[in-house]
Amino acid sequence: MHIARITLDPTAVVAPVNRRTFGTFVEHMGRCVYTGLYEPGHPSADVDGFRTDVLDLTRELGVTTVRYPGGNFVSGYRWEDGVGPRDQRPRRRDLAWHSIETNEIGIDEFARWAAKADVEIMYALNLGTRGVQESLDVHEYLNHPAGTHLSDLRRANGAEEPHGIRMFCLGNELDGPWQLGHKDADAYGRLAAATARGLRAAEPGLELVACGSSSSGMPTFGAWEATVLEHTYDLVDYVSCHAYYEEHDGDLGSFLASATDMDHFIDSVVATADSIGARLRSKKKIQVSFDEWNVWYLSRFQNQPPADEWRVAPRVIEDEYNVADAVVVGSLLISLLRHSDRVTAACQAQLVNVIAPIRTEPGGPAWRQTIFHPFARTAALARGDVLRAAVDGPTYVTARHGEAAVVDAVATYDTRAGEVAVFVVNRDDTRPVRFAVDLSRFEGAVSRVEASTLADDDLRATNTAANQDRITLRPTEQVSIDAGSAEIVLPPVSWTAVRFSLA
Ligand code: AHR
């Protein structure tokens, strides 16, 4: 059995846990909106047509922020198509996902859903086919109190109060050639700066996100961030990161170490942003909005409809997640939390059906995919401050990410509740790990409040409509506490969360 340990120190604080770390993403794509969160006629639908089974699962997931309405979709979207009387809304082609957008749901309806789910909206603007004026128009519609054409239009449409959206993304993945309105970094940087200037003139306190690279594998990665931030440094608060991971050609070891790539990605973007800040002699620090991340079997990119077929809400990338995927999702959350000093917003992509923790069937059930569990438990237990948690333990060599730790962990400390939470993965695919947590630097007697683990002998097991709870969290089998130290046995390929009380 491997042995690994961490020593936690209450004064070794990285940063407070940002609630926005537990954001998610709703794109008008596939069945995320239609027959996902919205399905009038479904037995669970409320008066607005929202599925209450999905609302319940969204609350249980612990989601705080939702990026909306895209994604690639937003780069061809006309926001005004989605407001006003529904019977007059146009049907349009969505060229990003080769489908028909009915516009039955627009921002006013989505804001109603967000209020029911108790989540904050992060609104993405179309800087693909549109620009400064349309961004200012949608901002006026969303946030201006009253007494102007577009704010009064919103009120006439039934939303008396402004939607009060704080966070705006200045476009989506405009470095990608697949993106409608794709631009080079210079052109995008100028447009993002002009849009940000306009938005700040309208409402100075907004939080603005400039597009970073759509992945760290893009040929322009690094140079893109540098150029964009040269144009926008004083005008934006965040630069975005997007990353999707999958198991390539049965290389489980590399896949399980995906979070080492995420660590490196974040560190590289922070270093690039700081170098621009230094060059500009700025004291300001740009934050990272990791506003798309997840496991996505992109290489299998399924269900693209034939070119002559245009359907409403087709099944697109409805990945079915297994145990290994859930362990990776848990470890990606460890990486995000570890970087809480700079990653102050993040969105798992997406929420329902489309590479999502929640799955639904039209007219049928909604259920939790395997990846639901580490997200929900981390969102529930990560409170207070993030503590530095350097793991002393074995490493292994991966083909894709070089040397990686077998055990990776992060901890949070809630001084008010007197509780420490530890989140830990074991990446070894055959051996358990004896994992020691030294809590002797904390005052008070240590006791365990709860400990749960996601693991299974069958790493490929999934949850399905017929077997919805095949994979859930189970009580951790072996946890012992002795004189301020805890010892936990981590099964092979597992994710574990433990909450300790220091009463
Ligand atoms: O989340 C799916 C897609 O992935 C988004 O639309 C896009 O922004 C990214 O490439």
Short mmCIF file of C-alpha atoms and ligand atoms in Angstrom, two decimals:
data_model
loop_
_atom_site.label_atom_id
_atom_site.label_comp_id
_atom_site.label_asym_id
_atom_site.label_seq_id
_atom_site.Cartn_x
_atom_site.Cartn_y
_atom_site.Cartn_z
CA MET A 1 0.00 0.00 0.00
CA HIS A 2 1.22 3.53 -0.78
CA ILE A 3 1.57 6.06 2.02
CA ALA A 4 0.91 9.80 1.67
CA ARG A 5 0.45 12.61 4.17
CA ILE A 6 -0.46 16.26 4.52
CA THR A 7 0.12 18.61 7.42
CA LEU A 8 -2.48 21.31 7.66
CA ASP A 9 -1.78 24.68 9.22
CA PRO A 10 -4.66 27.06 10.06
CA THR A 11 -2.47 30.06 9.19
CA ALA A 12 -1.44 28.77 5.74
CA VAL A 13 -4.37 30.40 3.97
CA VAL A 14 -4.47 30.55 0.15
CA ALA A 15 -7.65 32.65 -0.06
CA PRO A 16 -11.29 32.48 0.95
CA VAL A 17 -13.37 29.86 -0.85
CA ASN A 18 -15.08 31.76 -3.67
CA ARG A 19 -18.69 30.67 -3.97
CA ARG A 20 -18.43 31.36 -7.70
CA THR A 21 -16.05 28.39 -7.96
CA PHE A 22 -19.22 26.30 -8.06
CA GLY A 23 -20.65 27.80 -11.20
CA THR A 24 -22.11 25.95 -14.14
CA PHE A 25 -23.14 26.66 -17.71
CA VAL A 26 -26.45 26.65 -19.57
CA GLU A 27 -26.07 26.97 -23.33
CA HIS A 28 -28.80 26.90 -25.94
CA MET A 29 -27.31 23.68 -27.23
CA GLY A 30 -28.76 20.23 -27.75
CA ARG A 31 -31.16 19.42 -24.90
CA CYS A 32 -29.67 21.62 -22.19
CA VAL A 33 -32.53 24.13 -22.26
CA TYR A 34 -35.32 22.41 -24.22
CA THR A 35 -36.34 19.11 -22.56
CA GLY A 36 -33.51 19.78 -20.10
CA LEU A 37 -34.43 22.54 -17.72
CA TYR A 38 -37.56 23.54 -19.69
CA GLU A 39 -40.27 21.12 -20.75
CA PRO A 40 -43.86 22.33 -20.52
CA GLY A 41 -46.13 19.33 -20.32
CA HIS A 42 -43.63 17.28 -18.32
CA PRO A 43 -45.28 15.83 -15.18
CA SER A 44 -42.90 17.86 -12.99
CA ALA A 45 -43.21 21.15 -14.94
CA ASP A 46 -44.19 24.25 -12.99
CA VAL A 47 -46.40 27.10 -14.28
CA ASP A 48 -43.48 28.47 -16.29
CA GLY A 49 -42.76 25.10 -17.91
CA PHE A 50 -39.58 24.51 -15.88
CA ARG A 51 -38.93 20.96 -14.77
CA THR A 52 -39.00 20.99 -10.98
CA ASP A 53 -37.08 17.69 -10.86
CA VAL A 54 -34.19 19.49 -12.61
CA LEU A 55 -34.57 22.55 -10.37
CA ASP A 56 -34.36 20.28 -7.30
CA LEU A 57 -31.21 18.60 -8.61
CA THR A 58 -29.67 21.98 -9.50
CA ARG A 59 -30.16 23.14 -5.91
CA GLU A 60 -28.79 19.84 -4.58
CA LEU A 61 -25.74 20.24 -6.83
CA GLY A 62 -24.96 23.49 -4.98
CA VAL A 63 -24.61 25.61 -8.11
CA THR A 64 -23.97 29.30 -7.44
CA THR A 65 -23.49 30.97 -10.84
CA VAL A 66 -24.70 30.05 -14.34
CA ARG A 67 -23.04 31.24 -17.52
CA TYR A 68 -25.71 31.85 -20.19
CA PRO A 69 -26.67 31.63 -23.14
CA GLY A 70 -23.44 30.19 -24.71
CA GLY A 71 -20.87 29.00 -25.68
CA ASN A 72 -20.45 28.82 -29.41
CA PHE A 73 -24.19 29.49 -29.69
CA VAL A 74 -23.82 33.04 -28.41
CA SER A 75 -21.52 34.08 -31.25
CA GLY A 76 -24.46 34.03 -33.67
CA TYR A 77 -27.23 34.94 -31.20
CA ARG A 78 -29.57 37.92 -31.40
CA TRP A 79 -30.72 38.49 -27.81
CA GLU A 80 -33.79 40.45 -28.91
CA ASP A 81 -35.19 37.32 -30.65
CA GLY A 82 -35.76 35.88 -27.17
CA VAL A 83 -37.83 38.67 -25.60
CA GLY A 84 -41.44 39.80 -25.95
CA PRO A 85 -44.54 37.83 -26.92
CA ARG A 86 -43.56 34.23 -27.52
CA ASP A 87 -45.80 33.73 -30.53
CA GLN A 88 -43.94 36.49 -32.33
CA ARG A 89 -40.43 35.22 -31.67
CA PRO A 90 -38.54 34.08 -34.76
CA ARG A 91 -37.26 30.58 -35.35
CA ARG A 92 -33.61 30.82 -36.39
CA ARG A 93 -30.82 28.56 -37.54
CA ASP A 94 -28.19 27.97 -34.88
CA LEU A 95 -25.07 27.54 -36.99
CA ALA A 96 -22.85 26.57 -34.07
CA TRP A 97 -24.79 23.37 -33.37
CA HIS A 98 -26.63 22.97 -36.64
CA SER A 99 -30.08 23.13 -35.11
CA ILE A 100 -33.21 25.27 -34.91
CA GLU A 101 -33.56 27.78 -32.08
CA THR A 102 -37.23 28.46 -31.34
CA ASN A 103 -36.46 31.31 -28.92
CA GLU A 104 -39.16 30.04 -26.61
CA ILE A 105 -36.68 30.70 -23.81
CA GLY A 106 -34.89 34.04 -23.70
CA ILE A 107 -33.27 36.07 -20.98
CA ASP A 108 -36.49 37.01 -19.13
CA GLU A 109 -37.54 33.37 -18.84
CA PHE A 110 -34.01 32.28 -17.95
CA ALA A 111 -33.84 34.93 -15.22
CA ARG A 112 -37.07 33.48 -13.79
CA TRP A 113 -35.47 30.02 -13.80
CA ALA A 114 -32.30 31.41 -12.18
CA ALA A 115 -34.35 33.04 -9.40
CA LYS A 116 -36.07 29.71 -8.72
CA ALA A 117 -32.72 27.89 -8.71
CA ASP A 118 -31.24 30.68 -6.57
CA VAL A 119 -28.25 31.19 -8.87
CA GLU A 120 -26.47 34.25 -10.22
CA ILE A 121 -26.39 34.74 -14.01
CA MET A 122 -23.05 35.33 -15.77
CA TYR A 123 -24.15 36.74 -19.14
CA ALA A 124 -22.13 36.10 -22.29
CA LEU A 125 -22.28 38.76 -25.00
CA ASN A 126 -22.12 38.10 -28.73
CA LEU A 127 -18.83 39.57 -29.96
CA GLY A 128 -18.76 37.13 -32.88
CA THR A 129 -21.31 38.45 -35.36
CA ARG A 130 -22.12 41.52 -33.26
CA GLY A 131 -20.33 44.28 -31.40
CA VAL A 132 -20.36 47.29 -29.11
CA GLN A 133 -23.86 48.61 -29.88
CA GLU A 134 -25.67 45.31 -29.43
CA SER A 135 -23.75 44.70 -26.19
CA LEU A 136 -24.84 48.07 -24.88
CA ASP A 137 -28.40 47.37 -26.00
CA VAL A 138 -28.64 44.06 -24.17
CA HIS A 139 -27.07 45.64 -21.10
CA GLU A 140 -29.69 48.43 -21.21
CA TYR A 141 -32.45 45.82 -21.48
CA LEU A 142 -31.03 43.72 -18.64
CA ASN A 143 -29.80 46.23 -16.12
CA HIS A 144 -31.09 49.75 -16.73
CA PRO A 145 -33.79 50.46 -14.13
CA ALA A 146 -36.41 52.31 -16.24
CA GLY A 147 -37.17 55.31 -18.42
CA THR A 148 -35.29 54.30 -21.58
CA HIS A 149 -36.53 52.46 -24.65
CA LEU A 150 -35.01 49.08 -23.84
CA SER A 151 -35.49 49.16 -20.07
CA ASP A 152 -39.14 50.08 -20.61
CA LEU A 153 -39.41 47.27 -23.16
CA ARG A 154 -38.21 44.84 -20.47
CA ARG A 155 -40.80 46.22 -18.06
CA ALA A 156 -43.51 45.94 -20.71
CA ASN A 157 -42.42 42.32 -21.17
CA GLY A 158 -43.17 41.67 -17.52
CA ALA A 159 -39.78 42.14 -15.84
CA GLU A 160 -40.42 45.29 -13.81
CA GLU A 161 -37.13 45.12 -11.92
CA PRO A 162 -33.77 45.13 -13.73
CA HIS A 163 -32.08 41.72 -13.83
CA GLY A 164 -29.04 43.20 -12.08
CA ILE A 165 -26.43 41.02 -13.79
CA ARG A 166 -22.94 41.73 -12.43
CA MET A 167 -20.72 39.59 -14.61
CA PHE A 168 -20.47 39.82 -18.40
CA CYS A 169 -18.28 37.69 -20.68
CA LEU A 170 -16.95 39.70 -23.63
CA GLY A 171 -17.70 37.02 -26.22
CA ASN A 172 -16.81 33.34 -26.35
CA GLU A 173 -13.72 31.49 -27.64
CA LEU A 174 -13.01 34.02 -30.37
CA ASP A 175 -9.52 32.55 -30.83
CA GLY A 176 -11.14 29.41 -32.32
CA PRO A 177 -11.51 29.16 -36.12
CA TRP A 178 -14.81 27.30 -35.51
CA GLN A 179 -16.26 30.35 -33.80
CA LEU A 180 -18.66 32.54 -35.80
CA GLY A 181 -16.88 35.86 -36.14
CA HIS A 182 -13.48 34.37 -35.19
CA LYS A 183 -10.84 37.09 -34.93
CA ASP A 184 -7.14 37.44 -34.37
CA ALA A 185 -6.00 38.56 -30.93
CA ASP A 186 -5.45 42.14 -31.96
CA ALA A 187 -8.91 42.55 -33.53
CA TYR A 188 -10.59 40.81 -30.61
CA GLY A 189 -8.59 42.82 -28.05
CA ARG A 190 -9.68 46.11 -29.66
CA LEU A 191 -13.33 45.04 -29.80
CA ALA A 192 -13.30 43.73 -26.22
CA ALA A 193 -11.73 47.00 -25.02
CA ALA A 194 -14.27 49.15 -26.88
CA THR A 195 -17.14 47.06 -25.55
CA ALA A 196 -15.77 47.17 -22.02
CA ARG A 197 -15.40 50.97 -22.22
CA GLY A 198 -19.04 51.31 -23.27
CA LEU A 199 -20.29 48.95 -20.58
CA ARG A 200 -18.29 50.74 -17.90
CA ALA A 201 -19.73 54.08 -19.02
CA ALA A 202 -23.18 52.55 -18.60
CA GLU A 203 -22.48 50.81 -15.26
CA PRO A 204 -19.00 51.21 -13.75
CA GLY A 205 -19.22 48.37 -11.21
CA LEU A 206 -19.69 45.51 -13.70
CA GLU A 207 -17.28 42.57 -13.66
CA LEU A 208 -15.98 41.89 -17.15
CA VAL A 209 -14.33 38.76 -18.55
CA ALA A 210 -12.05 38.92 -21.59
CA CYS A 211 -11.80 35.73 -23.67
CA GLY A 212 -8.63 33.78 -23.08
CA SER A 213 -7.72 30.77 -25.20
CA SER A 214 -10.31 28.09 -25.85
CA SER A 215 -7.74 25.56 -24.65
CA SER A 216 -4.08 25.54 -23.67
CA GLY A 217 -3.48 23.44 -26.79
CA MET A 218 -4.37 26.29 -29.16
CA PRO A 219 -1.42 27.35 -31.34
CA THR A 220 -1.94 30.95 -30.20
CA PHE A 221 -2.10 30.08 -26.48
CA GLY A 222 -0.13 32.57 -24.40
CA ALA A 223 0.35 35.06 -27.22
CA TRP A 224 -3.45 35.44 -27.42
CA GLU A 225 -3.78 36.24 -23.69
CA ALA A 226 -0.85 38.68 -23.83
CA THR A 227 -2.22 40.64 -26.80
CA VAL A 228 -5.80 40.68 -25.53
CA LEU A 229 -4.71 41.88 -22.10
CA GLU A 230 -2.46 44.57 -23.58
CA HIS A 231 -5.68 46.04 -25.02
CA THR A 232 -7.94 45.39 -22.05
CA TYR A 233 -5.86 45.23 -18.85
CA ASP A 234 -7.36 48.29 -17.19
CA LEU A 235 -10.86 47.57 -18.46
CA VAL A 236 -11.52 43.96 -17.48
CA ASP A 237 -11.41 41.98 -14.26
CA TYR A 238 -10.95 38.46 -15.60
CA VAL A 239 -9.45 36.48 -18.41
CA SER A 240 -11.18 33.19 -19.19
CA CYS A 241 -9.79 29.65 -19.39
CA HIS A 242 -11.55 26.67 -21.00
CA ALA A 243 -10.42 23.04 -20.70
CA TYR A 244 -12.00 19.67 -21.42
CA TYR A 245 -10.34 16.37 -20.57
CA GLU A 246 -10.91 12.82 -21.74
CA GLU A 247 -9.23 9.43 -21.62
CA HIS A 248 -7.25 8.99 -24.85
CA ASP A 249 -6.60 5.49 -26.21
CA GLY A 250 -7.06 3.77 -22.85
CA ASP A 251 -4.36 5.87 -21.15
CA LEU A 252 -6.03 5.96 -17.75
CA GLY A 253 -2.92 7.18 -15.92
CA SER A 254 -2.73 10.38 -17.96
CA PHE A 255 -6.47 10.92 -17.75
CA LEU A 256 -6.48 10.63 -13.97
CA ALA A 257 -3.69 13.25 -13.86
CA SER A 258 -5.70 15.80 -15.91
CA ALA A 259 -5.66 18.21 -12.97
CA THR A 260 -1.89 18.59 -13.26
CA ASP A 261 -2.56 20.01 -16.71
CA MET A 262 -5.21 22.32 -15.26
CA ASP A 263 -2.73 23.48 -12.58
CA HIS A 264 -0.18 24.25 -15.26
CA PHE A 265 -2.75 25.98 -17.46
CA ILE A 266 -3.85 28.28 -14.62
CA ASP A 267 -0.27 29.03 -13.57
CA SER A 268 0.64 29.89 -17.17
CA VAL A 269 -2.30 32.25 -17.66
CA VAL A 270 -1.64 33.95 -14.32
CA ALA A 271 2.05 34.38 -15.23
CA THR A 272 1.12 35.82 -18.63
CA ALA A 273 -1.41 38.23 -17.11
CA ASP A 274 1.06 39.31 -14.43
CA SER A 275 3.77 39.93 -17.01
CA ILE A 276 1.44 42.29 -18.89
CA GLY A 277 0.56 43.97 -15.59
CA ALA A 278 4.24 44.41 -14.82
CA ARG A 279 4.91 45.85 -18.26
CA LEU A 280 2.04 48.31 -17.77
CA ARG A 281 3.31 49.14 -14.25
CA SER A 282 -0.13 48.20 -12.94
CA LYS A 283 -0.84 47.13 -9.37
CA LYS A 284 -4.04 45.47 -10.50
CA LYS A 285 -4.20 41.66 -10.67
CA ILE A 286 -6.32 40.03 -13.36
CA GLN A 287 -8.43 37.12 -12.08
CA VAL A 288 -9.10 33.87 -13.91
CA SER A 289 -12.66 32.89 -14.82
CA PHE A 290 -12.37 29.17 -15.62
CA ASP A 291 -15.76 29.38 -17.24
CA GLU A 292 -15.77 26.08 -19.15
CA TRP A 293 -14.28 22.93 -17.67
CA ASN A 294 -15.26 19.28 -17.54
CA VAL A 295 -14.64 15.81 -18.87
CA TRP A 296 -15.80 15.71 -22.51
CA TYR A 297 -15.17 12.84 -24.93
CA LEU A 298 -14.53 15.37 -27.66
CA SER A 299 -12.68 12.86 -29.83
CA ARG A 300 -15.93 10.89 -30.10
CA PHE A 301 -17.95 14.05 -30.84
CA GLN A 302 -21.21 12.19 -31.32
CA ASN A 303 -24.57 12.92 -32.81
CA GLN A 304 -23.75 15.73 -35.22
CA PRO A 305 -26.91 15.88 -37.34
CA PRO A 306 -26.57 15.41 -41.09
CA ALA A 307 -25.97 18.70 -42.93
CA ASP A 308 -29.45 18.70 -44.51
CA GLU A 309 -31.26 18.16 -41.23
CA TRP A 310 -32.23 21.03 -38.91
CA ARG A 311 -33.85 19.92 -35.69
CA VAL A 312 -35.03 21.56 -32.49
CA ALA A 313 -33.04 20.39 -29.46
CA PRO A 314 -31.28 17.39 -31.03
CA ARG A 315 -29.32 15.05 -28.79
CA VAL A 316 -25.81 16.50 -28.88
CA ILE A 317 -22.81 15.33 -26.79
CA GLU A 318 -24.86 13.60 -24.11
CA ASP A 319 -21.78 11.94 -22.63
CA GLU A 320 -22.51 9.21 -20.09
CA TYR A 321 -19.99 9.50 -17.28
CA ASN A 322 -18.30 6.66 -15.44
CA VAL A 323 -16.40 6.29 -12.16
CA ALA A 324 -13.02 7.40 -13.56
CA ASP A 325 -14.67 10.50 -15.05
CA ALA A 326 -16.12 11.40 -11.64
CA VAL A 327 -12.72 10.98 -9.95
CA VAL A 328 -11.22 13.32 -12.55
CA VAL A 329 -14.00 15.89 -11.99
CA GLY A 330 -13.30 15.72 -8.25
CA SER A 331 -9.60 16.30 -8.89
CA LEU A 332 -10.28 19.24 -11.23
CA LEU A 333 -12.25 20.84 -8.38
CA ILE A 334 -9.20 20.31 -6.15
CA SER A 335 -7.12 22.21 -8.70
CA LEU A 336 -9.64 25.06 -8.92
CA LEU A 337 -9.86 25.39 -5.13
CA ARG A 338 -6.07 25.28 -4.78
CA HIS A 339 -5.94 28.34 -7.06
CA SER A 340 -8.62 30.28 -5.20
CA ASP A 341 -6.31 33.29 -4.89
CA ARG A 342 -6.57 33.82 -8.67
CA VAL A 343 -9.40 31.62 -9.95
CA THR A 344 -12.36 33.47 -8.54
CA ALA A 345 -15.04 32.20 -10.91
CA ALA A 346 -15.51 28.84 -12.62
CA CYS A 347 -18.27 27.06 -14.54
CA GLN A 348 -18.54 23.36 -15.10
CA ALA A 349 -19.84 22.90 -18.64
CA GLN A 350 -22.71 22.21 -18.83
CA LEU A 351 -25.64 21.70 -16.41
CA VAL A 352 -28.21 19.43 -18.06
CA ASN A 353 -27.87 16.70 -20.72
CA VAL A 354 -25.02 18.32 -22.69
CA ILE A 355 -21.80 16.98 -21.04
CA ALA A 356 -23.66 17.42 -17.79
CA PRO A 357 -24.02 16.21 -14.21
CA ILE A 358 -27.83 16.09 -14.64
CA ARG A 359 -29.51 13.94 -17.29
CA THR A 360 -33.16 13.92 -18.30
CA GLU A 361 -35.44 12.05 -20.64
CA PRO A 362 -38.30 13.94 -22.32
CA GLY A 363 -41.45 13.07 -20.38
CA GLY A 364 -39.27 10.85 -18.18
CA PRO A 365 -36.92 10.98 -15.22
CA ALA A 366 -34.05 13.28 -14.29
CA TRP A 367 -31.02 11.69 -12.62
CA ARG A 368 -27.54 12.34 -11.28
CA GLN A 369 -24.59 11.31 -13.43
CA THR A 370 -21.49 10.05 -11.61
CA ILE A 371 -19.82 13.47 -11.91
CA PHE A 372 -22.70 15.05 -9.97
CA HIS A 373 -21.43 13.64 -6.69
CA PRO A 374 -17.94 15.15 -6.28
CA PHE A 375 -19.27 18.53 -7.42
CA ALA A 376 -22.21 18.52 -5.01
CA ARG A 377 -20.15 17.36 -2.06
CA THR A 378 -17.32 19.82 -2.69
CA ALA A 379 -19.80 22.70 -3.08
CA ALA A 380 -21.44 21.69 0.20
CA LEU A 381 -18.29 21.17 2.28
CA ALA A 382 -15.78 23.74 0.98
CA ARG A 383 -16.32 26.63 3.40
CA GLY A 384 -14.22 29.39 4.91
CA ASP A 385 -10.62 29.57 3.68
CA VAL A 386 -8.65 27.33 1.36
CA LEU A 387 -5.52 26.02 3.10
CA ARG A 388 -2.25 25.10 1.42
CA ALA A 389 -2.03 21.30 1.44
CA ALA A 390 1.22 20.02 0.00
CA VAL A 391 1.01 16.24 -0.25
CA ASP A 392 4.08 14.26 0.71
CA GLY A 393 3.63 11.06 -1.25
CA PRO A 394 4.52 8.94 -4.26
CA THR A 395 4.46 10.10 -7.87
CA TYR A 396 4.09 8.34 -11.22
CA VAL A 397 5.00 9.17 -14.79
CA THR A 398 2.25 9.86 -17.30
CA ALA A 399 2.53 9.95 -21.08
CA ARG A 400 0.65 13.23 -21.48
CA HIS A 401 1.43 15.26 -18.37
CA GLY A 402 4.86 14.04 -17.20
CA GLU A 403 5.29 13.32 -13.49
CA ALA A 404 2.10 13.44 -11.42
CA ALA A 405 1.28 12.91 -7.76
CA VAL A 406 -0.52 9.66 -6.96
CA VAL A 407 -2.44 11.49 -4.26
CA ASP A 408 -3.66 15.04 -4.65
CA ALA A 409 -5.58 17.01 -2.03
CA VAL A 410 -6.84 20.37 -0.90
CA ALA A 411 -8.38 21.50 2.39
CA THR A 412 -10.68 24.25 3.58
CA TYR A 413 -11.04 25.66 7.10
CA ASP A 414 -14.24 27.19 8.37
CA THR A 415 -13.21 29.04 11.54
CA ARG A 416 -16.77 29.92 12.50
CA ALA A 417 -17.99 26.32 12.39
CA GLY A 418 -14.65 25.00 13.69
CA GLU A 419 -14.47 22.54 10.79
CA VAL A 420 -11.87 21.39 8.30
CA ALA A 421 -12.81 19.69 5.04
CA VAL A 422 -10.28 17.64 3.08
CA PHE A 423 -10.81 16.61 -0.56
CA VAL A 424 -8.45 13.95 -1.87
CA VAL A 425 -7.95 11.67 -4.89
CA ASN A 426 -6.01 8.44 -5.23
CA ARG A 427 -4.91 8.03 -8.86
CA ASP A 428 -3.34 4.61 -8.45
CA ASP A 429 -5.41 2.12 -10.44
CA THR A 430 -4.50 -0.96 -8.42
CA ARG A 431 -3.33 -0.02 -4.95
CA PRO A 432 -5.05 1.70 -2.03
CA VAL A 433 -3.24 4.52 -0.22
CA ARG A 434 -2.90 5.06 3.51
CA PHE A 435 -3.41 8.84 3.73
CA ALA A 436 -2.47 10.67 6.95
CA VAL A 437 -3.85 14.13 7.76
CA ASP A 438 -1.95 15.94 10.50
CA LEU A 439 -4.31 18.38 12.24
CA SER A 440 -2.18 18.86 15.36
CA ARG A 441 -1.58 22.55 14.58
CA PHE A 442 -5.27 23.28 15.16
CA GLU A 443 -6.68 23.92 18.61
CA GLY A 444 -9.41 21.59 19.84
CA ALA A 445 -10.03 17.89 19.76
CA VAL A 446 -10.34 16.43 16.29
CA SER A 447 -13.36 14.32 15.46
CA ARG A 448 -14.80 13.14 12.18
CA VAL A 449 -18.17 14.51 11.18
CA GLU A 450 -18.53 12.72 7.87
CA ALA A 451 -16.42 10.95 5.27
CA SER A 452 -17.56 9.74 1.88
CA THR A 453 -15.85 8.15 -1.09
CA LEU A 454 -16.60 7.66 -4.76
CA ALA A 455 -15.01 4.44 -6.03
CA ASP A 456 -16.05 1.17 -7.61
CA ASP A 457 -14.47 -2.07 -8.76
CA ASP A 458 -15.89 -1.30 -12.20
CA LEU A 459 -14.32 1.99 -13.32
CA ARG A 460 -16.60 2.03 -16.35
CA ALA A 461 -19.85 1.82 -14.37
CA THR A 462 -22.33 4.63 -15.07
CA ASN A 463 -25.73 5.83 -13.89
CA THR A 464 -28.55 5.38 -16.38
CA ALA A 465 -32.28 6.08 -16.54
CA ALA A 466 -32.88 2.44 -15.56
CA ASN A 467 -30.18 2.34 -12.85
CA GLN A 468 -29.90 5.90 -11.60
CA ASP A 469 -27.92 5.29 -8.42
CA ARG A 470 -25.48 2.61 -9.54
CA ILE A 471 -22.68 5.04 -8.55
CA THR A 472 -23.11 7.31 -5.53
CA LEU A 473 -20.95 8.44 -2.64
CA ARG A 474 -20.57 5.79 0.04
CA PRO A 475 -19.33 6.16 3.63
CA THR A 476 -15.52 5.91 3.63
CA GLU A 477 -14.72 2.50 5.01
CA GLN A 478 -11.51 3.14 6.93
CA VAL A 479 -11.01 6.40 8.84
CA SER A 480 -9.28 6.56 12.20
CA ILE A 481 -8.33 9.51 14.41
CA ASP A 482 -5.61 9.49 16.99
CA ALA A 483 -4.14 12.46 18.87
CA GLY A 484 -4.79 15.17 16.30
CA SER A 485 -4.05 13.03 13.25
CA ALA A 486 -6.42 11.19 10.99
CA GLU A 487 -5.70 8.25 8.76
CA ILE A 488 -7.89 7.41 5.80
CA VAL A 489 -7.52 4.46 3.46
CA LEU A 490 -8.18 5.64 -0.10
CA PRO A 491 -9.29 2.88 -2.50
CA PRO A 492 -7.69 2.72 -5.97
CA VAL A 493 -9.06 5.35 -8.40
CA SER A 494 -11.14 7.15 -5.81
CA TRP A 495 -12.27 10.58 -4.66
CA THR A 496 -12.92 11.19 -0.96
CA ALA A 497 -14.23 14.11 1.09
CA VAL A 498 -13.86 14.23 4.86
CA ARG A 499 -15.22 16.81 7.26
CA PHE A 500 -13.52 17.10 10.64
CA SER A 501 -14.77 18.97 13.68
CA LEU A 502 -12.25 20.76 15.91
CA ALA A 503 -14.58 21.32 18.86
O1 AHR B 1 -19.57 23.45 -23.92
C1 AHR B 1 -19.58 23.08 -25.27
C2 AHR B 1 -18.81 24.05 -26.15
O2 AHR B 1 -17.45 23.97 -25.84
C3 AHR B 1 -19.11 25.52 -25.99
O3 AHR B 1 -20.20 25.92 -26.75
C4 AHR B 1 -17.86 26.17 -26.49
O4 AHR B 1 -17.65 27.43 -25.92
C5 AHR B 1 -16.78 25.15 -26.17
O5 AHR B 1 -15.94 24.93 -27.26
#
